XYZ file of C-alpha atoms in Angstrom:
592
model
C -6.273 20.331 -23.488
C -3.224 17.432 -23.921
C -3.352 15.217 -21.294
C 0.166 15.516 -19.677
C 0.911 11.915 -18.131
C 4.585 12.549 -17.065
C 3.409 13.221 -13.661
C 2.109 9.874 -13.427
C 4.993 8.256 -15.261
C 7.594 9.432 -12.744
C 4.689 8.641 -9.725
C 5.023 4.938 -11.298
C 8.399 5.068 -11.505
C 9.300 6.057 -8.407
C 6.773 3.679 -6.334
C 9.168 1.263 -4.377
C 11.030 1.413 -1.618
C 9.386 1.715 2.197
C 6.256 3.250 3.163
C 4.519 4.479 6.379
C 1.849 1.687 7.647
C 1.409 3.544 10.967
C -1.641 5.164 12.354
C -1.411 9.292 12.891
C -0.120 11.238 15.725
C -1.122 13.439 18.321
C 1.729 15.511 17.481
C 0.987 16.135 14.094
C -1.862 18.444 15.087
C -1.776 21.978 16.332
C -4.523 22.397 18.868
C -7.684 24.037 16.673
C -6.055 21.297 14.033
C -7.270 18.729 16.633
C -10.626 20.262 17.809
C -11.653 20.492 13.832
C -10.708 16.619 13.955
C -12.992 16.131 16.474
C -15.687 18.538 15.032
C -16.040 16.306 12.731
C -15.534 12.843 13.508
C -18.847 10.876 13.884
C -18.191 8.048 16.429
C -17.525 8.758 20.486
C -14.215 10.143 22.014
C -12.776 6.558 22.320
C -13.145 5.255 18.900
C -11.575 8.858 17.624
C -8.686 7.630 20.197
C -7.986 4.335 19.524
C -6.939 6.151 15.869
C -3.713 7.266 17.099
C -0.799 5.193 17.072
C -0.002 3.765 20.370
C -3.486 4.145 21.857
C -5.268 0.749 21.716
C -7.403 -1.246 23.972
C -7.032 -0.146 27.564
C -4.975 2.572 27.244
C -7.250 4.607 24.792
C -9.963 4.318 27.322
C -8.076 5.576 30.086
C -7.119 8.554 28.040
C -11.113 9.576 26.515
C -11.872 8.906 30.704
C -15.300 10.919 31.567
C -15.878 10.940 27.720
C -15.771 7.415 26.319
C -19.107 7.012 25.052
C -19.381 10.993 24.324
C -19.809 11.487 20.846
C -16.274 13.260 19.492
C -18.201 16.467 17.443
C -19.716 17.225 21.490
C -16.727 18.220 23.087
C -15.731 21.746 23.769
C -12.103 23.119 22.351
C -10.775 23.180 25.911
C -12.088 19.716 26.440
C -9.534 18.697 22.972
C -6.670 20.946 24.209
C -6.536 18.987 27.262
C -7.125 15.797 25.841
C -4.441 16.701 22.821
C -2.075 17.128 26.432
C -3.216 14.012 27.521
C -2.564 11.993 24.310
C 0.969 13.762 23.975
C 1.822 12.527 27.291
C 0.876 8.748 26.652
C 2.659 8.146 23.109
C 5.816 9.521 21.871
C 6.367 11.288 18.600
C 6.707 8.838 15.080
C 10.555 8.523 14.519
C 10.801 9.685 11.291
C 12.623 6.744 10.114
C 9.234 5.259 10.049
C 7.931 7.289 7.471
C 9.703 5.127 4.212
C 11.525 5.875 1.713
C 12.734 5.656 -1.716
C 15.928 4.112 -1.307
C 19.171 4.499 -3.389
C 18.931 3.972 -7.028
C 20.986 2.445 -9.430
C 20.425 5.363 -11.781
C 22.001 7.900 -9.618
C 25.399 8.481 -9.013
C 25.155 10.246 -5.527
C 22.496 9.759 -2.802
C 21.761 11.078 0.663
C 19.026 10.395 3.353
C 18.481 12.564 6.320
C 15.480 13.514 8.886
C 14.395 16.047 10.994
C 10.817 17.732 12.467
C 9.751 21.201 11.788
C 6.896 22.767 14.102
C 3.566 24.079 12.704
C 2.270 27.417 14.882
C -0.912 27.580 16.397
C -3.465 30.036 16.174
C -5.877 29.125 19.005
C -4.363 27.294 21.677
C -1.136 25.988 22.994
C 0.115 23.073 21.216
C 2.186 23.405 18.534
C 2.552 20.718 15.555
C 5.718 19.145 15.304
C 5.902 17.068 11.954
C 8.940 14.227 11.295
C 9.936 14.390 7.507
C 12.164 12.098 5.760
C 14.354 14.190 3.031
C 16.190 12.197 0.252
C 18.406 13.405 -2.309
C 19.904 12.402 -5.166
C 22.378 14.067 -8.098
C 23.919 13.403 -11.426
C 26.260 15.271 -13.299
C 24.847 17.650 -15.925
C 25.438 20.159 -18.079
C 21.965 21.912 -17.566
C 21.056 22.166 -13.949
C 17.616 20.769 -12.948
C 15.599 19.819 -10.049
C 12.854 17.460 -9.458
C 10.909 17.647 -6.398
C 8.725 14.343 -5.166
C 6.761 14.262 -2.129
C 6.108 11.341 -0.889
C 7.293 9.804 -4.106
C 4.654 11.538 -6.370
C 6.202 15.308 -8.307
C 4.390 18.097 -6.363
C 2.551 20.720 -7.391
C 4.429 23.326 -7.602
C 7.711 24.466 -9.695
C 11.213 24.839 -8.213
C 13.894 26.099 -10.315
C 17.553 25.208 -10.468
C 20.184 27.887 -12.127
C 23.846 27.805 -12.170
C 25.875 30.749 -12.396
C 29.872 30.497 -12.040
C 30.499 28.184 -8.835
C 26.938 28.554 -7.576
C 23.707 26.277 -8.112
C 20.577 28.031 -6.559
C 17.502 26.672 -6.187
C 14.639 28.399 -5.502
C 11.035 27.723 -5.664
C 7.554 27.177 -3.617
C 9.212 29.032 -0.452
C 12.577 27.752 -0.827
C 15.809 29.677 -2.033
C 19.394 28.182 -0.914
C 21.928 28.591 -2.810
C 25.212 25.781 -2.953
C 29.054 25.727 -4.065
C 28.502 23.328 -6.458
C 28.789 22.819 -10.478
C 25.712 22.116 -12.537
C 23.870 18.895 -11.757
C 20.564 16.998 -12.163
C 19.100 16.804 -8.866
C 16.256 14.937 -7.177
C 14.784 15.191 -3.726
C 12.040 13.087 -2.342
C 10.555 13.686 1.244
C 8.429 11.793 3.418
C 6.163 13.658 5.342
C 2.561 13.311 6.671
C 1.794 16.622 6.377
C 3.574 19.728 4.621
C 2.168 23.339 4.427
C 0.725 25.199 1.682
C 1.729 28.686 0.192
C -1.249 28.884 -3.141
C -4.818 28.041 -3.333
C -3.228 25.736 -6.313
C -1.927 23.216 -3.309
C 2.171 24.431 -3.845
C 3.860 23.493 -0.755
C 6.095 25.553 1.342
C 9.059 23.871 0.840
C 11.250 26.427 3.361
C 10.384 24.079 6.174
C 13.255 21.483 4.947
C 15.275 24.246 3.334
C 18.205 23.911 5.781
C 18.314 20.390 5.423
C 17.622 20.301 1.439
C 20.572 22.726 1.399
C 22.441 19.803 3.402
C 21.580 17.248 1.380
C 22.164 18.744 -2.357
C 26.014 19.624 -0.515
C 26.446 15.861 0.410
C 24.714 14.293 -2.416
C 27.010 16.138 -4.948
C 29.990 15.229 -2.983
C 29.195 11.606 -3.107
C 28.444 11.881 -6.874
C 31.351 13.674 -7.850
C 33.746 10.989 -6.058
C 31.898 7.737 -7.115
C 31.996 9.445 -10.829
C 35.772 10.700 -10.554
C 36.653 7.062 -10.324
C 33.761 5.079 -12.309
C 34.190 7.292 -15.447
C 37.924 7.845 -15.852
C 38.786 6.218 -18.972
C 35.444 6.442 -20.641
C 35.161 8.564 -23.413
C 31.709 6.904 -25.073
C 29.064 9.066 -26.470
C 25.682 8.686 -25.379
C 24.705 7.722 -28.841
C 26.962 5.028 -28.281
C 25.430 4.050 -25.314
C 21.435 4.479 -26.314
C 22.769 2.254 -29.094
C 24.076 -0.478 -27.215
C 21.037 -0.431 -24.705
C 17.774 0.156 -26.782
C 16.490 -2.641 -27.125
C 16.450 -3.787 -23.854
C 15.318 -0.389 -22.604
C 11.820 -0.827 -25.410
C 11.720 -4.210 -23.591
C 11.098 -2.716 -20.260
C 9.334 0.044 -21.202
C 6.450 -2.551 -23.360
C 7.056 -4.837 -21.091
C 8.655 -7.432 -23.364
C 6.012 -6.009 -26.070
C 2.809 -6.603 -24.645
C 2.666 -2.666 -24.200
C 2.446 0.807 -25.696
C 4.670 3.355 -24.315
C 5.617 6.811 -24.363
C 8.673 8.312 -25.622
C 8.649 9.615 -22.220
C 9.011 6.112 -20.153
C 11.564 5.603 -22.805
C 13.335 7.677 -21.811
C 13.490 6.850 -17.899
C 14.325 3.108 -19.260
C 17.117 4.489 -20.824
C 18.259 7.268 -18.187
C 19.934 4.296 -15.939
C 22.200 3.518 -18.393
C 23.377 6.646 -19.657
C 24.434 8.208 -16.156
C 26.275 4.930 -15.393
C 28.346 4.779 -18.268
C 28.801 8.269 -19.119
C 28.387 9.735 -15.273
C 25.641 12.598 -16.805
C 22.125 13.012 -16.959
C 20.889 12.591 -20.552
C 19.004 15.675 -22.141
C 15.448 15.154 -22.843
C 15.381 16.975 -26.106
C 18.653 16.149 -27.513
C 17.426 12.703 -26.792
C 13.755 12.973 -28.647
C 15.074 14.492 -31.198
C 18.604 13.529 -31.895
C 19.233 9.768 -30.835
C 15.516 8.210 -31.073
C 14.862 10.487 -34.093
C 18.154 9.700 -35.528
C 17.346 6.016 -34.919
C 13.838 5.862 -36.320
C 14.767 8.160 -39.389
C 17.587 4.854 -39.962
C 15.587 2.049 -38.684
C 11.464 3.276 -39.055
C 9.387 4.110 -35.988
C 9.836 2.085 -33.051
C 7.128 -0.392 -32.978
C 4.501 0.191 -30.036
C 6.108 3.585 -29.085
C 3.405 6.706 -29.049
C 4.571 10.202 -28.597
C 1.731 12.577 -26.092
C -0.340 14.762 -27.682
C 1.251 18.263 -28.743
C -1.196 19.972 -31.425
C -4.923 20.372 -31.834
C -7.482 19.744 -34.601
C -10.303 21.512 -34.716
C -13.621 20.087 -36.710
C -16.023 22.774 -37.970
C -19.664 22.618 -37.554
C -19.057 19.917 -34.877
C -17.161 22.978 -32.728
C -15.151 19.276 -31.651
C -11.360 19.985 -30.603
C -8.934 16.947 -31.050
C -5.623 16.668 -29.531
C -3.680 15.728 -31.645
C -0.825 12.608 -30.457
C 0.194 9.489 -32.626
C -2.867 7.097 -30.751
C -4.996 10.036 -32.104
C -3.711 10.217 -35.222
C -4.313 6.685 -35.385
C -7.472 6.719 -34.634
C -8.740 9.441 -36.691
C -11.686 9.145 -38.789
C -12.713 11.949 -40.829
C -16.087 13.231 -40.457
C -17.400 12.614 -44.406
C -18.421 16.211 -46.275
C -17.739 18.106 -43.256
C -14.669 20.234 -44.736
C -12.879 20.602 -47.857
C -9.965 23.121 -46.858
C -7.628 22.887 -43.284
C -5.322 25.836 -42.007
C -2.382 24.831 -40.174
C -1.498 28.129 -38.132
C 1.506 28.103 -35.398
C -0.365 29.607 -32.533
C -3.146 28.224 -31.134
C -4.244 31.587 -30.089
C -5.863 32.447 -33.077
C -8.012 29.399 -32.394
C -10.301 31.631 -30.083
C -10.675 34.215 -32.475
C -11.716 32.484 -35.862
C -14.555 30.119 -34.134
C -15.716 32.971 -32.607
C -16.107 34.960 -35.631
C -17.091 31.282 -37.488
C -14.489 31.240 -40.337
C -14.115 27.664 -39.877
C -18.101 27.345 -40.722
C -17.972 29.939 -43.440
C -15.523 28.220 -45.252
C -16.116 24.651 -44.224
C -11.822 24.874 -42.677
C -10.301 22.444 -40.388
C -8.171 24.508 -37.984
C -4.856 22.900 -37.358
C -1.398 23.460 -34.944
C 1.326 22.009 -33.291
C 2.380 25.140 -31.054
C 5.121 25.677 -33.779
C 6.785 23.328 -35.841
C 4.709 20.203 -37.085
C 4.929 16.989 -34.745
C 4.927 13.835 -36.347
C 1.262 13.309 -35.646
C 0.157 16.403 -37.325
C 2.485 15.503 -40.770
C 0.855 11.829 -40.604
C -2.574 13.624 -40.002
C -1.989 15.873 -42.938
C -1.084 12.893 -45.439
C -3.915 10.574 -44.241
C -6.418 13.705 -45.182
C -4.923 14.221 -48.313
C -5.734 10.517 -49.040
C -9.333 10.724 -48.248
C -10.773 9.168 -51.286
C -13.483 11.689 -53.737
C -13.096 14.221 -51.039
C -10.589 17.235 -51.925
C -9.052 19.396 -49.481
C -6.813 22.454 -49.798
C -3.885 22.857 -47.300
C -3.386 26.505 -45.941
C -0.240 27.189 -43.498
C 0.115 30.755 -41.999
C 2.871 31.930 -39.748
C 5.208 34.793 -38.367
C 7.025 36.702 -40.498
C 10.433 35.568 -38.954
C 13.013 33.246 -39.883
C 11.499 30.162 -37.566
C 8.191 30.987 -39.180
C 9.632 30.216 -42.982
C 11.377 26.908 -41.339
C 7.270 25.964 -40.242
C 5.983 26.490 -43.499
C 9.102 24.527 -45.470
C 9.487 21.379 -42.780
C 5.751 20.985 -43.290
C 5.463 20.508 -46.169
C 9.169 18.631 -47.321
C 10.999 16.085 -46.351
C 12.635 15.942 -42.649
C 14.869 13.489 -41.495
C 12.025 12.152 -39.263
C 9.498 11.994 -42.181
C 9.023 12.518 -45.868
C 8.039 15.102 -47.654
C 4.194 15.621 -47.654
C 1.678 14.055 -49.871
C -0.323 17.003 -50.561
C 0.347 20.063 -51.623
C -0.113 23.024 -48.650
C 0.046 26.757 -49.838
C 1.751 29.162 -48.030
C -0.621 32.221 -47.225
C 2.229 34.154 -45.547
C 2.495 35.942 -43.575
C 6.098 36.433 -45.292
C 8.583 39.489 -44.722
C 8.520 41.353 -47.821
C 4.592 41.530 -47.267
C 4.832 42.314 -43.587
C 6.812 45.059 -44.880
C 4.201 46.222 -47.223
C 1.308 46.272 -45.097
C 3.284 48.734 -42.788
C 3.096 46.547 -39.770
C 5.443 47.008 -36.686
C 9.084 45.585 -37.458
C 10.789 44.000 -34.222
C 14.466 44.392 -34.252
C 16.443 40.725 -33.324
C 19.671 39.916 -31.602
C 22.128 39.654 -34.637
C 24.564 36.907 -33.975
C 24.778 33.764 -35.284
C 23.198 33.569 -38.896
C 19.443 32.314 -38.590
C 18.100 29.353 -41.028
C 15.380 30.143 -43.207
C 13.456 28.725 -45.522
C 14.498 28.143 -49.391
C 11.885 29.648 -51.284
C 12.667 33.333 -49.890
C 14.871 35.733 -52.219
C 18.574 36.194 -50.436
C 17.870 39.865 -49.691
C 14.543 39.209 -47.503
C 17.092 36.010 -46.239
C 19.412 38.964 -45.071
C 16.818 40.902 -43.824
C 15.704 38.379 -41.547
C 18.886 37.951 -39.563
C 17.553 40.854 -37.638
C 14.343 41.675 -38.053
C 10.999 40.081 -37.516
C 6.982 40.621 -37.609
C 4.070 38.659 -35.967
C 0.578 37.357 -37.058
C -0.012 39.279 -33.877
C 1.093 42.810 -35.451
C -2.283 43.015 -36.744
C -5.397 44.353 -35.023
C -7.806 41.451 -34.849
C -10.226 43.009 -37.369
C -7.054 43.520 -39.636
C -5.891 39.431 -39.274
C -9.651 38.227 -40.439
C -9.661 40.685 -43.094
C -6.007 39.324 -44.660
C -6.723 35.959 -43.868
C -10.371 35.616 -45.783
C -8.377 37.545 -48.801
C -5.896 34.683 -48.517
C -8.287 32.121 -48.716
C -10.589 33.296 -51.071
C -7.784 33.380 -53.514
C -7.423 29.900 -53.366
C -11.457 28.640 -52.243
C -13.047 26.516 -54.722
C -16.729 27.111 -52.490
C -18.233 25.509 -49.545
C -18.575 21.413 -49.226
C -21.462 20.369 -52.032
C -21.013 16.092 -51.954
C -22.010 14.290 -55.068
C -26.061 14.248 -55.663
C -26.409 10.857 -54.567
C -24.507 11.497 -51.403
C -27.611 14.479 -50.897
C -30.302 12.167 -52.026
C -29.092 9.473 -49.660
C -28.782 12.051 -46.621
C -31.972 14.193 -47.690
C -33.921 10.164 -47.113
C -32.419 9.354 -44.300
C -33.250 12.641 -42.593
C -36.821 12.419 -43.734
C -37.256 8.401 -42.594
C -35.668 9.957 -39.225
C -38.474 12.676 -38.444
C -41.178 10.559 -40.040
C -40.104 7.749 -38.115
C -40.693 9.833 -35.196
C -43.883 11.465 -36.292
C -45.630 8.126 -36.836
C -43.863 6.419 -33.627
C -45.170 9.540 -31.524
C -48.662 8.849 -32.969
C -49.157 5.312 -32.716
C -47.620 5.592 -28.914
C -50.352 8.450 -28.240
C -53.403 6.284 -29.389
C -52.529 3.117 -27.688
C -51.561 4.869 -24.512
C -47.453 4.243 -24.706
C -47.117 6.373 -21.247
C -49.911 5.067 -19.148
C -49.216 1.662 -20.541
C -45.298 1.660 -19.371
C -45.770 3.253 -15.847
C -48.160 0.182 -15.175
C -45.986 -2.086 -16.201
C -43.123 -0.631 -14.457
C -45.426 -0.521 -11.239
C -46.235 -4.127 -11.532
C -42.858 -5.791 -12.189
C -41.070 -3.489 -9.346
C -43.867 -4.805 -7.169
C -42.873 -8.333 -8.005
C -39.382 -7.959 -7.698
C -39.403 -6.298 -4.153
C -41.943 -9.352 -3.174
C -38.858 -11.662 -4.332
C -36.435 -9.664 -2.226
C -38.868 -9.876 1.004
C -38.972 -13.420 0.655
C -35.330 -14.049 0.195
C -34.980 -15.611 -3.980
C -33.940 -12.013 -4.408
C -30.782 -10.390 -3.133
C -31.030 -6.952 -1.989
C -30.275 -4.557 -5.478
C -26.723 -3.202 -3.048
C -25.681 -6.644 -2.647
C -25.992 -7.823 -5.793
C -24.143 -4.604 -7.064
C -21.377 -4.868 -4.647
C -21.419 -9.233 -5.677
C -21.198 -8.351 -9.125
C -18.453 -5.545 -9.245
C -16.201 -7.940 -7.308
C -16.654 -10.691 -10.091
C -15.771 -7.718 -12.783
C -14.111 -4.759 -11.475
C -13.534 -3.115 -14.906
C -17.510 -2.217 -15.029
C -19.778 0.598 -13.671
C -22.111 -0.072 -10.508
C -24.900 1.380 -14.079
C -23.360 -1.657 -15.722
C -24.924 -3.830 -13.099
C -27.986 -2.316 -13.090
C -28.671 -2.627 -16.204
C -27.918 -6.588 -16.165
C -30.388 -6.606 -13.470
C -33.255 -4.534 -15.221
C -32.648 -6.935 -18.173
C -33.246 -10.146 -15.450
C -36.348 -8.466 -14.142
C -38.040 -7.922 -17.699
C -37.053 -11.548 -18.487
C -38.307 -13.433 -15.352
C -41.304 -11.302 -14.288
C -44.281 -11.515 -16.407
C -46.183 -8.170 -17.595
């Protein structure tokens, strides 16, 4: 699967402000929250104390009393509900304040801090929990509302939705549902919390503890917004083309950090996001900006140097059963496996991935599978030209797809010209699966909203163009057994036989195989009449023996210490790494 890193991006980003350097507190704990704490803490009663904030030195042993040198895990639960009282008594609750923050950012138009405590119920026992939480907010103007939800400065789990309709934004999501007088907006809410409840075994937290206050703050924070914008943007009427285009290159500077760097489209984005809401008041549109202003730059100026876009597509290697996702660092780094495949099937759903390995098409007829979950990325077109200029080796390009108007736009944009790359250097041969076909084959038509007229591709005659303004069939129409059976016809019409390289590619491979298992044959033999085996484990026995006697008398550190020495001198390797340097030592200084 694509590793997603816009998680971590926006963690990165977000890392500033204030944080909480306190210790916990006993009123963060419900009472059989406590008694598990206890259960299975390993030291006595006063070293589990002195872990609370405000309970050091004297006053922690005057709390644990009778129990001071009992160990924690011994104590009873009503021994830990009346100690929980005790504690409760001694210290006060955090003030929330205490708990950090992000702070106001530049980027932003309005922002809004509040605080509060919500109360976590009991099951066994008295004492309830009663949690501080910082809640921060902060809004743009937008035309598409959206919410981001950080807690404690990192996105959470979970998925809350924003939707406007009329004069109303709701936002609902991972227990929480308020809905606000408001018009769209970009909205993003950070709170500070030690501890926050969970709703799924996937770890989505139950956001209706803040709701009331969340509700407050998206009602403030949009106020604020809207008046610092009603007076920063009158008069300004600039694009954010305009703007992107003014700002670039500083925003690639930050983002490589003054090109030392590779980035992501993605963090090129955030570095630009600043200045877009400040001069234009809105929140800039992810896709419009991928595809519009960088891809309208880079189709004028090249590809921005350093700049990597994530992984969206998959190449599959047959024979190997190796998946690749596919990104522009893969791309990249590609190396085609020599004589492994001679023919590669770009399909626009992945789902048929399952299918065809199962059944071993890619094996039968030595075919790459290849997508990109719809149209081509950049990455896969790249991928597609550097395989077409693999030296002696020929491959055939397939493309299937749905018998819809998007499905004719896969087929034509991969293979010609786009504004964000040229037209391919190999030729790829459209299999279908193509309306008047679909038709043919009798497979279920879907009826389509008519309304504005669709694109399609060029090659199709004007009355299937027509026809496809409102109707549509999918790969998926067919029965599996049916989709293998058309899609081997395909290919046979166009297979020119399985991978057979050059004879001396099969000599040179048919030697090195045979000096491989004679190699082995002969090294297996020699090692069984000179006793390899017995041979080893003595010398292992002896030098081990010689090394410990150098650790007993002190010109040997302990193997731990020198582990822990050397991983401090080079953090980047593996405790193995170490190891290994120290197995090499003991071969080289201790005789055999």
């Amino acid at each position: 699967m694509p590793l997603n890193l816009n998680w971590a991006s926006m963690a990165i980003d977000y890392a500033r402000g204030e944080i909480y350097r306190g210790k916990t507190s006993p009123w963060w704990y419900t009472s059989e929250n406590f008694f598990e704490l206890f259960q299975a803490f390993r030291g006595s009663v006063r070293d589990l104390i002195t872990q609370f904030d405000g309970c050091t030195g004297s006053k922690a042993g005057k709390i644990a009393g009778e129990y001071t040198k009992t160990p924690a895990a011994a104590l009873s639960f009503t021994e830990t509900e009346a100690l929980l009282a005790q504690l409760r008594g001694a210290v006060k609750n955090i003030n929330p304040e205490r708990l950090g923050k992000i702070g106001s950012l530049e980027s932003w138009s309005g922002y809004w801090k509040s605080t509060g405590t919500f109360k976590v119920r009991t099951i066994k026992g008295e004492h309830e929990a009663e949690i501080p939480f910082v809640l921060e907010t902060y809004a743009a103007s937008s035309d598409m509302p959206h919410i981001t939800v950080l807690l404690n400065k990192s996105p959470i789990t979970g998925e809350v939705n924003a939707y406007h309709d009329k004069n109303t934004l709701s936002i609902f999501g991972c227990g929480l549902y308020c809905d606000v007088k408001a018009k769209p907006a970009f909205l993003l809410s950070n709170i500070m919390t030690p501890y926050i409840p969970i709703v799924t075994d996937g770890k989505e937290p139950d956001l209706s503890v803040v709701a009331s206050k969340l509700a407050e703050g998206v009602k403030k924070t949009l106020s604020r917004a809207q008046k610092s914008l009603s007076g920063a943007v009158a008069g300004k009427k600039r694009s954010q083309k305009e703007v992107v285009g003014e700002c670039l290159q500083e925003a690639i500077a930050k983002a490589s950090g003054n090109g030392e760097y590779r980035f992501s489209l993605r963090q090129l984005y955030y570095a630009v996001r600043p200045y877009v809401i400040r001069e234009t008041g809105r929140e800039p549109d992810y896709p419009y900006f991928c595809k519009e202003l960088i891809g309208g730059y880079e189709a004028e100026h090249g590809d921005i140097p350093l700049m990597y876009r994530d992984e969206r597509g998959t190449l599959y290697h047959p024979h190997s059963g190796r998946d690749i996702s596919i990104g522009t660092i893969a791309v990249e780094n590609y190396h085609k496996p020599a004589w492994t495949f001679n023919k590669v099937l770009y399909i626009e759903k992945e789902g048929f991935f399952h299918v065809l390995k199962e059944k071993k098409i890619p094996e039968k007829y030595d075919l790459a599978l290849l997508t990109s979950k719809g149209y081509a990325s950049r990455a896969v077109k790249d991928l597609l030209d550097a395989l077409g200029e693999h030296g002696e080796e020929e491959i055939t390009f397939f493309c299937i797809h749905d018998a819809d108007a998007y499905g004719t736009l896969i087929y034509e944009t991969l293979q010609n010209e786009t504004r964000a790359r040229p037209g391919r250097k190999v030729k790829i041969i459209n299999l279908g699966l193509d309306p008047e076909e679909a038709v043919d084959m009798g497979l279920e038509v879907e009826e389509v909203e008519t309304g504005r007229k669709r694109a399609v591709a060029g090659y199709l005659d004007p009355r299937w163009e027509n026809w496809l303004q409102g109707h549509r069939v999918e790969l998926n129409a067919m029965s599996t057994p049916q989709f293998l059976a058309w899609l081997e016809g395909k290919i046979r019409l166009y297979d020119q036989g399985k991978v057979i390289p050059p004879e001396n590619i099969m000599e040179e491979s048919l030697e090195q195989s045979l000096e491989a298992k004679l190699g082995r044959v002969i090294a297996n033999e020699i090692l069984e009449q000179n006793h390899y085996d017995d041979q080893v484990a003595a010398a292992v026995r002896q030098v081990k023996q010689r090394y410990q006697d150098s650790q007993t008398c002190g010109s040997q550190a302990p193997l731990k210490e020198t582990v822990q020495t050397e991983l401090a001198k080079e953090p980047v390797n593996l405790w193995k790494d170490v190891v290994e340097e120290v197995s090499e030592g003991i071969i080289k200084n201790y005789r055999f």
